Amino acid sequence: MKIARFSHGETISFGIVDEEEHELVVLKADPMFAGYEPTGERVALADAKLLAPVIPRSKVVAVGRNYREHAEEMGGEAPAEPLLFLKPNTSVIGPGDAIVLPPESAQVEFEGELAVVIGRVARRVSEADAESVIFGYTIANDVTARDLQRRDGQWTRAKGFDTFCPLGPLIETDVDLANGEITTSVNGTRHQHGRFADMVHSVAKIVSYASDVFTLLPGDVILTGTPAGVGTIVDGDSVEVAVSGLGSLVNPVREAPAR
Amino acid sequence: MKIARFSHGETISFGIVDEEEHELVVLKADPMFAGYEPTGERVALADAKLLAPVIPRSKVVAVGRNYREHAEEMGGEAPAEPLLFLKPNTSVIGPGDAIVLPPESAQVEFEGELAVVIGRVARRVSEADAESVIFGYTIANDVTARDLQRRDGQWTRAKGFDTFCPLGPLIETDVDLANGEITTSVNGTRHQHGRFADMVHSVAKIVSYASDVFTLLPGDVILTGTPAGVGTIVDGDSVEVAVSGLGSLVNPVREAPAR
């Protein structure tokens, strides 16, 4: 099932995507908390502006170097345990929103990733039980100021700027992790391609490991790492991250306005 | 003015501390958003349980190595720019709540810090204007699993465990940054002592710098770094962080219960 958060006129709603009719079945409230009760209304997909499908109240957790070839291109090895970092919820934007290049960086890069959306309070959940706390999956771009990442050592600033966490376009409650693939393209040229089966640490492992550190709350988002092929984006680019079964997350890239 | 968030019976309220009468002047709502409208009710301080005075909806930003002697005891120099990292809001506890030692670490340490509470949306605010976005100040303990901090490289896990961000006991809207001091004691023995005037980067600089990266939201908290003298805490300890004019933040330390 595909779930969207969208604006239509002046209203922001949640809806289930009816792919045959190209419509959204409008829900009474956020299904993560209120279930799937329809209002009876339907909105044509063409008339809706899709928004980030979730804004975490608590945290965006991310994992570094979770595909071996990407760890190598970063000049290191994949870590024995998931390497966690945080992105603030103020970095989240939706599909179609602009990634804004901050003047502090001369090297902003894309990182296409599969994102897990947590649906239940989770504390020290086992790998075997991890699936039970997952609400669904979406696509993320873990935008990174590579020069600042190297300079600072800590990745918080490099990965935390406003607009550096595009999410969307939808939440899919059921994803084929065994056969799923992800690709990232800039202006139509493919740069990244990865198979989820090639993750160093599985989705279940990452969720379990993160829940050993922090209590995970409904609406928390976990980014599962990026495959090899990262590269720079500049003003005017269009970045597309595509995941089999989840569609495409497309964002334009813009220079920050002069101050 | 001193502001508390507290529970009394089954109700959680905000109040202004009347230090002469040892009472709380109960407010209608969170003064950060709703101003200082009293309900007319008063509660004796002795009858109230003080809670963390703020739970950030967005982020706890923290600064590493912001006192020169602490940077040296960590084996490095103070960085030329503030070194930012994030703690999740799930790590926040209040005064008197237990710091729980996770089984993953054999070396959990205290770090007493002055904390800034942001009161207004702030984006690229100048140092000169930083004070205008500050709601007040409180005390923090930036609890850190030192062994995991060294092992992981990224500090997220080491500083992000549940209970690793005690905040409180109150928010003081007006603090003497020029002459203020902070001390941290364990079981009554003083380990840390610092003067705010000795911060490498001032509060105004830190707020300005952080706002260049992230939009700061009302309720965001910024920890301003710890002075020299950090040390290990173990089951049964009591940690007290005291700031002139802000009182003391006291937390017991407990082993995690066996699973």
GROMACS .gro file of N, CA and C in nm, chain A residues 56-59 81-90 102-104 123-124 152-158 160-162 209 212-217 220 256 259, chain B residues 56-59 81-90 102-104 123-124 152-158 160-162 209 212-217 220 256 259:
model
  234
   56PRO      N    1   0.980   1.386   1.105
   56PRO     CA    2   1.005   1.322   1.235
   56PRO      C    3   0.990   1.420   1.351
   57ARG      N    4   0.917   1.378   1.455
   57ARG     CA    5   0.907   1.459   1.577
   57ARG      C    6   1.034   1.444   1.658
   58SER      N    7   1.102   1.334   1.638
   58SER     CA    8   1.220   1.311   1.719
   58SER      C    9   1.346   1.312   1.633
   59LYS      N   10   1.365   1.214   1.544
   59LYS     CA   11   1.497   1.209   1.482
   59LYS      C   12   1.499   1.139   1.346
   81GLU      N   13   3.012  -0.260   1.290
   81GLU     CA   14   2.877  -0.230   1.341
   81GLU      C   15   2.824  -0.109   1.265
   82PRO      N   16   2.692  -0.091   1.258
   82PRO     CA   17   2.639   0.028   1.189
   82PRO      C   18   2.695   0.156   1.251
   83LEU      N   19   2.741   0.246   1.165
   83LEU     CA   20   2.795   0.374   1.213
   83LEU      C   21   2.682   0.478   1.206
   84LEU      N   22   2.631   0.516   1.323
   84LEU     CA   23   2.510   0.600   1.328
   84LEU      C   24   2.545   0.748   1.333
   85PHE      N   25   2.462   0.828   1.267
   85PHE     CA   26   2.466   0.973   1.289
   85PHE      C   27   2.323   1.025   1.277
   86LEU      N   28   2.305   1.152   1.312
   86LEU     CA   29   2.170   1.212   1.312
   86LEU      C   30   2.163   1.327   1.213
   87LYS      N   31   2.049   1.341   1.150
   87LYS     CA   32   2.016   1.462   1.075
   87LYS      C   33   1.896   1.526   1.146
   88PRO      N   34   1.893   1.659   1.157
   88PRO     CA   35   1.780   1.721   1.228
   88PRO      C   36   1.654   1.725   1.141
   89ASN      N   37   1.538   1.729   1.205
   89ASN     CA   38   1.413   1.731   1.126
   89ASN      C   39   1.399   1.861   1.045
   90THR      N   40   1.475   1.964   1.083
   90THR     CA   41   1.473   2.089   1.004
   90THR      C   42   1.542   2.072   0.869
  102PRO      N   43   2.449   2.568   0.051
  102PRO     CA   44   2.491   2.674   0.143
  102PRO      C   45   2.624   2.735   0.099
  103PRO      N   46   2.645   2.864   0.125
  103PRO     CA   47   2.770   2.928   0.083
  103PRO      C   48   2.893   2.873   0.155
  104GLU      N   49   2.871   2.801   0.268
  104GLU     CA   50   2.984   2.747   0.343
  104GLU      C   51   3.054   2.632   0.271
  123ARG      N   52   1.226   0.001   2.169
  123ARG     CA   53   1.343   0.009   2.258
  123ARG      C   54   1.402  -0.130   2.268
  124ARG      N   55   1.527  -0.144   2.224
  124ARG     CA   56   1.598  -0.273   2.228
  124ARG      C   57   1.514  -0.383   2.164
  152ASP      N   58   3.533   1.897   0.939
  152ASP     CA   59   3.481   1.898   1.076
  152ASP      C   60   3.512   1.768   1.151
  153GLY      N   61   3.523   1.657   1.079
  153GLY     CA   62   3.535   1.529   1.150
  153GLY      C   63   3.399   1.478   1.192
  154GLN      N   64   3.330   1.549   1.279
  154GLN     CA   65   3.190   1.517   1.307
  154GLN      C   66   3.106   1.556   1.185
  155TRP      N   67   3.007   1.475   1.151
  155TRP     CA   68   2.932   1.493   1.026
  155TRP      C   69   2.807   1.580   1.040
  156THR      N   70   2.784   1.630   1.162
  156THR     CA   71   2.657   1.697   1.191
  156THR      C   72   2.631   1.816   1.100
  157ARG      N   73   2.730   1.905   1.088
  157ARG     CA   74   2.710   2.024   1.006
  157ARG      C   75   2.699   1.985   0.858
  158ALA      N   76   2.789   1.901   0.811
  158ALA     CA   77   2.794   1.864   0.669
  158ALA      C   78   2.663   1.802   0.621
  160GLY      N   79   2.361   1.835   0.801
  160GLY     CA   80   2.248   1.888   0.875
  160GLY      C   81   2.185   2.015   0.822
  161PHE      N   82   2.243   2.074   0.718
  161PHE     CA   83   2.187   2.199   0.666
  161PHE      C   84   2.039   2.183   0.629
  162ASP      N   85   1.966   2.291   0.642
  162ASP     CA   86   1.828   2.296   0.592
  162ASP      C   87   1.826   2.246   0.447
  209TYR      N   88   1.982  -0.226   1.606
  209TYR     CA   89   2.101  -0.158   1.663
  209TYR      C   90   2.067  -0.016   1.708
  212ASP      N   91   1.881  -0.005   2.027
  212ASP     CA   92   1.963  -0.031   2.146
  212ASP      C   93   2.020   0.099   2.203
  213VAL      N   94   2.028   0.202   2.120
  213VAL     CA   95   2.084   0.330   2.164
  213VAL      C   96   1.972   0.425   2.206
  214PHE      N   97   1.882   0.453   2.111
  214PHE     CA   98   1.775   0.549   2.133
  214PHE      C   99   1.641   0.476   2.134
  215THR      N  100   1.547   0.520   2.214
  215THR     CA  101   1.409   0.479   2.192
  215THR      C  102   1.365   0.537   2.058
  216LEU      N  103   1.318   0.451   1.969
  216LEU     CA  104   1.264   0.498   1.840
  216LEU      C  105   1.117   0.531   1.859
  217LEU      N  106   1.076   0.644   1.802
  217LEU     CA  107   0.937   0.687   1.815
  217LEU      C  108   0.866   0.679   1.680
  220ASP      N  109   0.990   0.846   1.343
  220ASP     CA  110   1.135   0.851   1.324
  220ASP      C  111   1.168   0.786   1.189
  256ALA      N  112   2.204   2.915  -0.267
  256ALA     CA  113   2.137   2.999  -0.168
  256ALA      C  114   2.128   3.141  -0.222
  259ARG      N  115   2.279   3.715   0.038
  259ARG     CA  116   2.224   3.779   0.158
  259ARG      C  117   2.240   3.930   0.153
  315PRO      N  118   1.288   1.937   2.348
  315PRO     CA  119   1.297   1.995   2.213
  315PRO      C  120   1.213   1.916   2.112
  316ARG      N  121   1.134   1.988   2.034
  316ARG     CA  122   1.059   1.924   1.924
  316ARG      C  123   1.153   1.895   1.808
  317SER      N  124   1.261   1.970   1.801
  317SER     CA  125   1.348   1.951   1.687
  317SER      C  126   1.484   1.897   1.732
  318LYS      N  127   1.564   1.975   1.805
  318LYS     CA  128   1.700   1.924   1.826
  318LYS      C  129   1.767   1.980   1.952
  340GLU      N  130   3.647   2.680   1.482
  340GLU     CA  131   3.504   2.709   1.474
  340GLU      C  132   3.432   2.613   1.570
  341PRO      N  133   3.313   2.647   1.617
  341PRO     CA  134   3.241   2.554   1.704
  341PRO      C  135   3.222   2.418   1.636
  342LEU      N  136   3.251   2.312   1.709
  342LEU     CA  137   3.235   2.176   1.657
  342LEU      C  138   3.099   2.124   1.702
  343LEU      N  139   3.005   2.115   1.608
  343LEU     CA  140   2.866   2.084   1.643
  343LEU      C  141   2.838   1.935   1.638
  344PHE      N  142   2.753   1.889   1.728
  344PHE     CA  143   2.694   1.756   1.716
  344PHE      C  144   2.553   1.762   1.772
  345LEU      N  145   2.477   1.656   1.752
  345LEU     CA  146   2.336   1.652   1.794
  345LEU      C  147   2.315   1.542   1.897
  346LYS      N  148   2.227   1.570   1.991
  346LYS     CA  149   2.174   1.467   2.081
  346LYS      C  150   2.023   1.458   2.053
  347PRO      N  151   1.966   1.338   2.050
  347PRO     CA  152   1.822   1.329   2.019
  347PRO      C  153   1.735   1.369   2.138
  348ASN      N  154   1.613   1.414   2.112
  348ASN     CA  155   1.526   1.454   2.223
  348ASN      C  156   1.488   1.336   2.312
  349THR      N  157   1.504   1.214   2.260
  349THR     CA  158   1.477   1.095   2.342
  349THR      C  159   1.583   1.075   2.451
  361PRO      N  160   2.424   0.220   2.998
  361PRO     CA  161   2.392   0.112   2.903
  361PRO      C  162   2.498   0.002   2.910
  362PRO      N  163   2.460  -0.123   2.887
  362PRO     CA  164   2.557  -0.233   2.895
  362PRO      C  165   2.665  -0.224   2.786
  363GLU      N  166   2.641  -0.144   2.680
  363GLU     CA  167   2.739  -0.132   2.572
  363GLU      C  168   2.865  -0.059   2.616
  382ARG      N  169   1.728   3.182   1.178
  382ARG     CA  170   1.802   3.135   1.061
  382ARG      C  171   1.904   3.241   1.025
  383ARG      N  172   2.030   3.203   1.029
  383ARG     CA  173   2.141   3.294   0.998
  383ARG      C  174   2.128   3.425   1.076
  411ASP      N  175   3.372   0.473   1.795
  411ASP     CA  176   3.286   0.500   1.679
  411ASP      C  177   3.342   0.612   1.590
  412GLY      N  178   3.416   0.707   1.648
  412GLY     CA  179   3.456   0.825   1.568
  412GLY      C  180   3.344   0.926   1.566
  413GLN      N  181   3.231   0.892   1.508
  413GLN     CA  182   3.112   0.978   1.520
  413GLN      C  183   3.059   0.965   1.663
  414TRP      N  184   3.013   1.077   1.719
  414TRP     CA  185   2.979   1.081   1.862
  414TRP      C  186   2.831   1.050   1.889
  415THR      N  187   2.755   1.022   1.785
  415THR     CA  188   2.610   1.010   1.797
  415THR      C  189   2.567   0.905   1.898
  416ARG      N  190   2.624   0.785   1.888
  416ARG     CA  191   2.584   0.678   1.977
  416ARG      C  192   2.632   0.709   2.119
  417ALA      N  193   2.758   0.749   2.132
  417ALA     CA  194   2.818   0.772   2.264
  417ALA      C  195   2.742   0.877   2.345
  419GLY      N  196   2.411   0.974   2.263
  419GLY     CA  197   2.269   0.973   2.228
  419GLY      C  198   2.181   0.877   2.304
  420PHE      N  199   2.239   0.795   2.392
  420PHE     CA  200   2.157   0.698   2.465
  420PHE      C  201   2.045   0.767   2.543
  421ASP      N  202   1.935   0.697   2.558
  421ASP     CA  203   1.828   0.743   2.647
  421ASP      C  204   1.887   0.781   2.782
  468TYR      N  205   2.642   3.065   1.481
  468TYR     CA  206   2.703   2.961   1.397
  468TYR      C  207   2.605   2.846   1.372
  471ASP      N  208   2.345   2.927   1.123
  471ASP     CA  209   2.392   2.926   0.984
  471ASP      C  210   2.375   2.788   0.920
  472VAL      N  211   2.365   2.685   1.005
  472VAL     CA  212   2.352   2.548   0.954
  472VAL      C  213   2.205   2.507   0.952
  473PHE      N  214   2.145   2.510   1.069
  473PHE     CA  215   2.006   2.466   1.084
  473PHE      C  216   1.917   2.585   1.119
  474THR      N  217   1.795   2.584   1.071
  474THR     CA  218   1.696   2.673   1.131
  474THR      C  219   1.675   2.628   1.275
  475LEU      N  220   1.693   2.720   1.368
  475LEU     CA  221   1.666   2.690   1.509
  475LEU      C  222   1.519   2.717   1.537
  476LEU      N  223   1.455   2.627   1.610
  476LEU     CA  224   1.313   2.640   1.641
  476LEU      C  225   1.294   2.666   1.789
  479ASP      N  226   1.437   2.445   2.086
  479ASP     CA  227   1.568   2.383   2.063
  479ASP      C  228   1.661   2.422   2.178
  515ALA      N  229   2.170  -0.025   3.392
  515ALA     CA  230   2.050  -0.071   3.322
  515ALA      C  231   2.004  -0.201   3.386
  518ARG      N  232   1.835  -0.773   3.130
  518ARG     CA  233   1.726  -0.802   3.036
  518ARG      C  234   1.682  -0.947   3.042
   0.00000   0.00000   0.00000
